[in-house]
Short mmCIF file of C-alpha atoms in Angstrom, two decimals:
data_model
loop_
_atom_site.label_atom_id
_atom_site.label_comp_id
_atom_site.label_asym_id
_atom_site.label_seq_id
_atom_site.Cartn_x
_atom_site.Cartn_y
_atom_site.Cartn_z
CA MET A 1 92.80 -58.28 34.91
CA THR A 2 91.62 -61.20 32.88
CA GLU A 3 94.29 -63.13 31.00
CA LEU A 4 94.86 -62.54 27.33
CA GLY A 5 93.50 -65.15 24.97
CA LEU A 6 90.42 -63.83 23.19
CA VAL A 7 89.70 -63.42 19.49
CA HIS A 8 88.66 -60.09 17.94
CA ILE A 9 87.11 -59.47 14.55
CA TYR A 10 86.92 -55.98 13.06
CA THR A 11 84.81 -56.10 9.94
CA GLY A 12 82.34 -54.05 7.88
CA ASP A 13 82.50 -51.53 5.04
CA GLY A 14 83.48 -48.56 7.19
CA LYS A 15 86.77 -46.86 7.84
CA GLY A 16 88.66 -48.02 10.89
CA LYS A 17 89.32 -51.76 10.73
CA THR A 18 93.08 -51.68 10.16
CA THR A 19 93.18 -48.40 12.07
CA ALA A 20 91.66 -50.04 15.14
CA ALA A 21 94.09 -52.96 14.83
CA VAL A 22 97.00 -50.50 14.78
CA GLY A 23 95.53 -48.70 17.79
CA LEU A 24 95.10 -51.93 19.71
CA ALA A 25 98.66 -52.92 18.87
CA ALA A 26 99.90 -49.53 20.10
CA ARG A 27 97.91 -49.79 23.33
CA ALA A 28 99.15 -53.30 24.09
CA ALA A 29 102.75 -52.39 23.27
CA GLY A 30 102.46 -49.40 25.59
CA ASP A 31 101.47 -51.81 28.35
CA GLY A 32 104.52 -53.93 27.65
CA ILE A 33 102.70 -56.75 25.85
CA PRO A 34 104.71 -58.12 22.91
CA VAL A 35 102.78 -57.70 19.67
CA LEU A 36 103.25 -59.33 16.27
CA PHE A 37 101.57 -57.63 13.32
CA VAL A 38 101.00 -59.46 10.04
CA GLN A 39 99.79 -57.44 7.09
CA PHE A 40 98.15 -59.41 4.30
CA LEU A 41 97.64 -57.89 0.85
CA LYS A 42 98.39 -54.30 1.67
CA ASN A 43 102.06 -53.66 1.23
CA MET A 44 102.36 -50.01 0.47
CA PRO A 45 104.89 -48.13 2.54
CA THR A 46 102.66 -46.56 5.14
CA GLY A 47 102.85 -44.33 8.15
CA GLU A 48 101.51 -47.10 10.32
CA LEU A 49 104.47 -49.27 9.42
CA VAL A 50 106.88 -46.55 10.56
CA SER A 51 104.98 -46.09 13.81
CA LEU A 52 104.64 -49.81 14.55
CA GLN A 53 108.37 -50.17 14.09
CA LYS A 54 108.98 -47.18 16.35
CA LEU A 55 106.94 -48.97 19.00
CA GLY A 56 109.10 -52.06 18.62
CA ILE A 57 106.33 -54.10 16.99
CA PRO A 58 107.62 -56.53 14.35
CA VAL A 59 105.63 -56.47 11.11
CA ILE A 60 105.45 -59.45 8.74
CA ARG A 61 104.31 -58.57 5.22
CA GLY A 62 104.55 -59.77 1.66
CA LYS A 63 105.43 -57.69 -1.34
CA ALA A 64 103.61 -54.91 -3.13
CA GLY A 65 100.68 -55.52 -5.41
CA GLU A 66 99.60 -58.85 -4.03
CA GLY A 67 95.99 -57.83 -3.68
CA PHE A 68 95.35 -57.14 -7.34
CA THR A 69 94.21 -60.61 -8.31
CA ASP A 70 92.38 -59.34 -11.40
CA THR A 71 95.58 -58.46 -13.20
CA MET A 72 97.76 -61.26 -11.87
CA THR A 73 98.98 -64.18 -13.96
CA GLY A 74 98.59 -67.74 -12.73
CA GLY A 75 102.22 -67.77 -11.67
CA GLU A 76 101.84 -64.53 -9.74
CA LEU A 77 98.75 -65.84 -7.98
CA ALA A 78 100.59 -68.99 -6.96
CA GLU A 79 103.52 -66.94 -5.69
CA SER A 80 101.22 -64.66 -3.72
CA ARG A 81 99.53 -67.68 -2.13
CA GLN A 82 102.93 -69.04 -1.15
CA ILE A 83 103.95 -65.76 0.44
CA HIS A 84 100.71 -65.44 2.40
CA ASP A 85 100.73 -69.04 3.57
CA ARG A 86 104.35 -68.71 4.64
CA ASN A 87 103.72 -65.44 6.48
CA LEU A 88 100.75 -66.90 8.34
CA ARG A 89 102.72 -70.00 9.28
CA ALA A 90 105.64 -67.91 10.53
CA ALA A 91 103.30 -65.80 12.66
CA LEU A 92 101.44 -68.77 14.14
CA ASP A 93 104.72 -70.49 14.93
CA ALA A 94 105.99 -67.36 16.68
CA ALA A 95 102.78 -67.23 18.70
CA ARG A 96 103.12 -70.91 19.63
CA ARG A 97 106.66 -70.22 20.83
CA GLY A 98 105.22 -67.54 23.13
CA GLU A 99 106.78 -64.63 21.28
CA CYS A 100 103.66 -62.49 21.34
CA GLY A 101 100.72 -61.74 23.58
CA VAL A 102 98.80 -60.02 20.79
CA LEU A 103 98.78 -61.36 17.24
CA VAL A 104 97.26 -59.08 14.59
CA LEU A 105 96.32 -60.63 11.23
CA ASP A 106 95.41 -57.53 9.28
CA GLU A 107 93.24 -58.06 6.18
CA VAL A 108 93.31 -61.79 6.71
CA MET A 109 89.65 -61.93 5.59
CA ALA A 110 90.53 -60.36 2.24
CA ALA A 111 93.37 -62.86 1.71
CA LEU A 112 91.00 -65.71 2.55
CA ASN A 113 88.16 -64.38 0.40
CA LEU A 114 90.45 -63.83 -2.60
CA GLY A 115 91.73 -67.39 -2.31
CA LEU A 116 95.23 -66.11 -1.55
CA LEU A 117 95.52 -67.87 1.81
CA ASP A 118 94.73 -71.34 3.09
CA GLY A 119 92.56 -70.89 6.19
CA GLU A 120 93.13 -74.36 7.60
CA PRO A 121 96.29 -73.54 9.62
CA LEU A 122 94.47 -70.57 11.17
CA ARG A 123 91.45 -72.67 12.11
CA GLU A 124 93.75 -75.27 13.61
CA PHE A 125 95.64 -72.56 15.54
CA LEU A 126 92.46 -70.99 16.91
CA ASP A 127 91.15 -74.35 18.08
CA HIS A 128 94.40 -75.38 19.79
CA ARG A 129 96.12 -72.13 20.48
CA PRO A 130 98.53 -71.51 23.31
CA GLU A 131 97.22 -69.69 26.36
CA GLY A 132 97.70 -65.97 26.67
CA VAL A 133 97.58 -65.01 23.00
CA GLU A 134 95.02 -62.43 21.93
CA VAL A 135 94.21 -62.67 18.21
CA VAL A 136 92.97 -59.71 16.16
CA LEU A 137 91.52 -60.33 12.68
CA THR A 138 90.43 -57.63 10.25
CA GLY A 139 88.70 -57.39 6.89
CA ARG A 140 85.33 -57.55 5.22
CA ASN A 141 83.10 -60.61 5.04
CA PRO A 142 84.63 -62.97 7.60
CA PRO A 143 83.80 -66.60 6.91
CA GLN A 144 81.38 -68.25 9.33
CA TRP A 145 84.05 -70.50 10.81
CA LEU A 146 85.96 -67.40 11.94
CA LEU A 147 82.84 -65.68 13.31
CA ASP A 148 82.13 -68.86 15.28
CA ARG A 149 85.51 -68.58 16.99
CA ALA A 150 85.41 -64.84 17.83
CA ASP A 151 84.84 -63.31 21.26
CA TYR A 152 84.55 -59.75 19.96
CA ILE A 153 82.90 -58.89 16.67
CA THR A 154 82.73 -55.23 15.77
CA GLU A 155 81.22 -54.10 12.51
CA MET A 156 82.58 -50.80 11.22
CA LYS A 157 79.58 -49.39 9.40
CA LYS A 158 80.10 -46.62 6.89
CA LEU A 159 77.45 -43.98 7.48
CA ARG A 160 79.28 -41.31 5.48
CA HIS A 161 82.58 -41.34 3.56
CA PRO A 162 84.22 -38.72 1.34
CA TYR A 163 84.86 -41.39 -1.31
CA ASP A 164 81.18 -40.97 -2.03
CA ARG A 165 81.85 -37.46 -3.24
CA GLY A 166 85.02 -38.32 -5.11
CA ILE A 167 87.72 -37.64 -2.54
CA THR A 168 90.37 -40.31 -2.85
CA ALA A 169 92.61 -41.90 -0.24
CA ARG A 170 95.03 -39.52 1.42
CA ARG A 171 98.42 -40.49 2.69
CA GLY A 172 98.69 -40.39 6.47
CA ILE A 173 94.93 -40.74 6.81
CA GLU A 174 93.72 -43.68 4.72
CA GLU A 175 97.11 -45.02 3.70
CA MET B 1 97.18 -36.60 -2.30
CA THR B 2 94.27 -34.52 -1.15
CA GLU B 3 94.99 -31.92 1.51
CA LEU B 4 94.11 -32.57 5.10
CA GLY B 5 91.07 -30.80 6.44
CA LEU B 6 88.23 -33.29 6.87
CA VAL B 7 86.21 -34.23 9.95
CA HIS B 8 85.89 -37.84 11.18
CA ILE B 9 83.39 -39.25 13.63
CA TYR B 10 83.84 -42.68 15.19
CA THR B 11 80.71 -43.58 17.10
CA GLY B 12 78.51 -46.55 18.07
CA ASP B 13 78.37 -49.07 20.90
CA GLY B 14 81.17 -51.30 19.60
CA LYS B 15 84.79 -51.65 20.56
CA GLY B 16 87.22 -49.63 18.51
CA LYS B 17 86.38 -45.93 18.65
CA THR B 18 89.28 -44.71 20.75
CA THR B 19 91.35 -47.56 19.35
CA ALA B 20 90.79 -46.32 15.80
CA ALA B 21 91.63 -42.77 16.87
CA VAL B 22 94.91 -44.02 18.35
CA GLY B 23 95.61 -45.98 15.16
CA LEU B 24 94.91 -42.97 12.99
CA ALA B 25 97.17 -40.83 15.16
CA ALA B 26 99.93 -43.45 14.85
CA ARG B 27 99.54 -43.66 11.08
CA ALA B 28 99.63 -39.89 10.63
CA ALA B 29 102.61 -39.50 12.95
CA GLY B 30 104.42 -42.19 10.98
CA ASP B 31 103.91 -40.08 7.88
CA GLY B 32 105.38 -37.07 9.62
CA ILE B 33 102.10 -35.26 10.25
CA PRO B 34 102.03 -33.50 13.64
CA VAL B 35 99.21 -34.86 15.79
CA LEU B 36 97.60 -33.45 18.91
CA PHE B 37 95.56 -35.88 21.00
CA VAL B 38 93.04 -34.65 23.57
CA GLN B 39 91.51 -37.21 25.89
CA PHE B 40 88.26 -36.21 27.56
CA LEU B 41 86.93 -38.08 30.59
CA LYS B 42 89.19 -41.10 30.45
CA ASN B 43 92.28 -40.42 32.45
CA MET B 44 93.52 -43.77 33.57
CA PRO B 45 97.18 -44.42 32.91
CA THR B 46 96.98 -46.49 29.76
CA GLY B 47 99.21 -48.23 27.29
CA GLU B 48 98.02 -45.94 24.55
CA LEU B 49 99.31 -42.94 26.44
CA VAL B 50 102.78 -44.51 26.66
CA SER B 51 102.73 -45.34 22.95
CA LEU B 52 101.43 -41.96 21.85
CA GLN B 53 104.21 -40.31 23.80
CA LYS B 54 106.75 -42.68 22.26
CA LEU B 55 105.52 -41.53 18.86
CA GLY B 56 106.05 -37.91 19.86
CA ILE B 57 102.33 -37.15 20.00
CA PRO B 58 101.42 -34.65 22.73
CA VAL B 59 98.42 -35.68 24.82
CA ILE B 60 96.20 -33.19 26.63
CA ARG B 61 94.09 -34.70 29.40
CA GLY B 62 92.37 -33.83 32.63
CA LYS B 63 92.58 -35.71 35.87
CA ALA B 64 91.27 -39.06 37.02
CA GLY B 65 87.65 -39.67 37.79
CA GLU B 66 86.17 -36.86 35.75
CA GLY B 67 83.69 -39.09 33.99
CA PHE B 68 81.86 -40.30 37.06
CA THR B 69 79.27 -37.56 37.18
CA ASP B 70 76.91 -39.66 39.31
CA THR B 71 79.17 -39.50 42.31
CA MET B 72 80.50 -35.99 41.82
CA THR B 73 79.59 -33.03 44.01
CA GLY B 74 78.50 -29.76 42.46
CA GLY B 75 81.95 -28.35 43.02
CA GLU B 76 83.60 -31.30 41.37
CA LEU B 77 81.28 -31.03 38.38
CA ALA B 78 82.12 -27.37 37.97
CA GLU B 79 85.83 -28.11 38.22
CA SER B 80 85.56 -30.89 35.66
CA ARG B 81 83.76 -28.55 33.27
CA GLN B 82 86.50 -25.99 33.72
CA ILE B 83 89.20 -28.53 32.97
CA HIS B 84 87.43 -29.84 29.87
CA ASP B 85 86.67 -26.38 28.52
CA ARG B 86 90.24 -25.29 29.11
CA ASN B 87 91.67 -28.41 27.45
CA LEU B 88 89.46 -27.97 24.41
CA ARG B 89 90.39 -24.31 24.14
CA ALA B 90 94.10 -25.09 24.40
CA ALA B 91 93.80 -27.72 21.66
CA LEU B 92 91.81 -25.50 19.30
CA ASP B 93 94.26 -22.64 19.84
CA ALA B 94 97.17 -24.96 19.05
CA ALA B 95 95.41 -26.07 15.86
CA ARG B 96 94.77 -22.45 14.88
CA ARG B 97 98.46 -21.72 15.35
CA GLY B 98 99.20 -24.54 12.87
CA GLU B 99 100.75 -26.83 15.46
CA CYS B 100 98.95 -29.95 14.25
CA GLY B 101 97.71 -31.52 11.04
CA VAL B 102 95.55 -34.03 12.89
CA LEU B 103 93.57 -33.08 15.99
CA VAL B 104 91.98 -35.96 17.91
CA LEU B 105 89.23 -35.14 20.42
CA ASP B 106 88.76 -38.51 22.05
CA GLU B 107 85.44 -39.05 23.91
CA VAL B 108 84.40 -35.52 23.15
CA MET B 109 80.83 -36.78 22.59
CA ALA B 110 80.73 -38.20 26.11
CA ALA B 111 81.96 -34.93 27.58
CA LEU B 112 79.31 -33.05 25.60
CA ASN B 113 76.52 -35.47 26.46
CA LEU B 114 77.36 -35.41 30.18
CA GLY B 115 77.27 -31.62 30.17
CA LEU B 116 80.96 -31.50 31.04
CA LEU B 117 81.98 -29.49 28.00
CA ASP B 118 80.64 -26.43 26.23
CA GLY B 119 80.31 -27.37 22.53
CA GLU B 120 80.12 -23.81 21.22
CA PRO B 121 83.92 -23.29 20.80
CA LEU B 122 84.12 -26.56 18.87
CA ARG B 123 81.25 -25.62 16.57
CA GLU B 124 82.85 -22.25 15.97
CA PHE B 125 86.21 -23.93 15.25
CA LEU B 126 84.71 -26.43 12.81
CA ASP B 127 82.91 -23.69 10.93
CA HIS B 128 85.96 -21.43 10.66
CA ARG B 129 88.84 -23.79 11.03
CA PRO B 130 92.28 -23.23 9.56
CA GLU B 131 93.12 -25.15 6.40
CA GLY B 132 94.98 -28.41 6.64
CA VAL B 133 93.68 -29.64 9.99
CA GLU B 134 92.02 -33.05 10.07
CA VAL B 135 89.69 -33.42 13.07
CA VAL B 136 88.85 -36.79 14.64
CA LEU B 137 85.96 -37.02 17.11
CA THR B 138 84.99 -40.12 19.07
CA GLY B 139 82.22 -41.23 21.39
CA ARG B 140 78.65 -42.44 21.46
CA ASN B 141 75.62 -40.41 20.43
CA PRO B 142 77.13 -37.46 18.58
CA PRO B 143 74.83 -34.44 18.54
CA GLN B 144 73.24 -33.57 15.20
CA TRP B 145 75.31 -30.39 14.80
CA LEU B 146 78.49 -32.51 14.86
CA LEU B 147 77.08 -35.11 12.44
CA ASP B 148 76.18 -32.24 10.09
CA ARG B 149 79.83 -31.15 10.01
CA ALA B 150 81.43 -34.59 9.52
CA ASP B 151 82.96 -35.93 6.30
CA TYR B 152 83.43 -39.46 7.64
CA ILE B 153 80.99 -41.12 9.98
CA THR B 154 81.77 -44.66 11.02
CA GLU B 155 79.54 -46.51 13.42
CA MET B 156 81.28 -49.21 15.43
CA LYS B 157 78.54 -51.73 15.93
CA LYS B 158 78.90 -54.35 18.63
CA LEU B 159 77.88 -57.71 17.20
CA ARG B 160 79.52 -59.69 20.01
CA HIS B 161 81.45 -58.65 23.13
CA PRO B 162 82.82 -60.66 26.05
CA TYR B 163 81.26 -58.18 28.49
CA ASP B 164 78.06 -59.96 27.61
CA ARG B 165 79.37 -63.09 29.27
CA GLY B 166 80.89 -61.30 32.23
CA ILE B 167 84.49 -60.74 31.12
CA THR B 168 85.59 -57.33 32.31
CA ALA B 169 88.00 -54.85 30.76
CA ARG B 170 91.56 -56.07 30.49
CA ARG B 171 94.58 -53.83 30.69
CA GLY B 172 96.43 -53.54 27.37
CA ILE B 173 93.31 -54.53 25.47
CA GLU B 174 90.37 -52.41 26.60
CA GLU B 175 92.29 -50.01 28.83
#
């Protein structure tokens, strides 16, 4: 067994990015590795949250609606940025204290791309991170500085999706 | 919410196919949907097995070593086929009896492509399946008849992988 300590990116327009992060968290937890799961933007009550908790995986998240930047006021945007920055900082601090062997930053790309998260603390963490922490990053369009620091990059490519024929997200499957 | 009943394929050479299937199973279970997980070929004791069981998800699997067709004797091949066919039949029967809302057939493509599984019962099931059963299929190189029956097709494309620089599978992450 090689030590933990690599960086994963799950990206692309296909289904399965968050899903794979949840699966990886479940696998690691099943092997007794402590996992910390941070969910950016998405804050709906979801089945994955219930299951992660059942597996003893702590989940850090903000509050509902943070992703809808189009309809947010300046004050709401500033508040959302504060929440995301604080959540990231809390997670990185926990990782530095050795509290997790796997750190999942779900939809961190979206938070970065929407300008709802300062990437600098993450870049700093990746460049000087403690040994034995595997980092999993998900979301579309990762910035180049993140790609440069990744050991795994998997693109989830949508070849077919029922959205394309008008079937919307279903609870327990997409949400 | 749209009813369950669609067919997912996770394929490609990238990391994340089984992982996404595990994540989807966890999400559905967290929403109270009964899941049945069938693992073809891979039978190592893994963290995901522990976690799936913790989530109350029954797992049907064969026995170790079934995937190594190169080193198997004729008798072993025949036995492996029997096990796989029997496991598939048991899972499809359970789905027909309404025992699951999500049926995962993990690495079913590999079992089909190695000639270790008869696909006919699966084709028959997909064409006449009971309502309300979501089917999740994983593995490389799905045959055309499966692609034709899928609602979601996601290709996990490997853009970078540490295998390429000699880092082997790590327990809790890949296994």
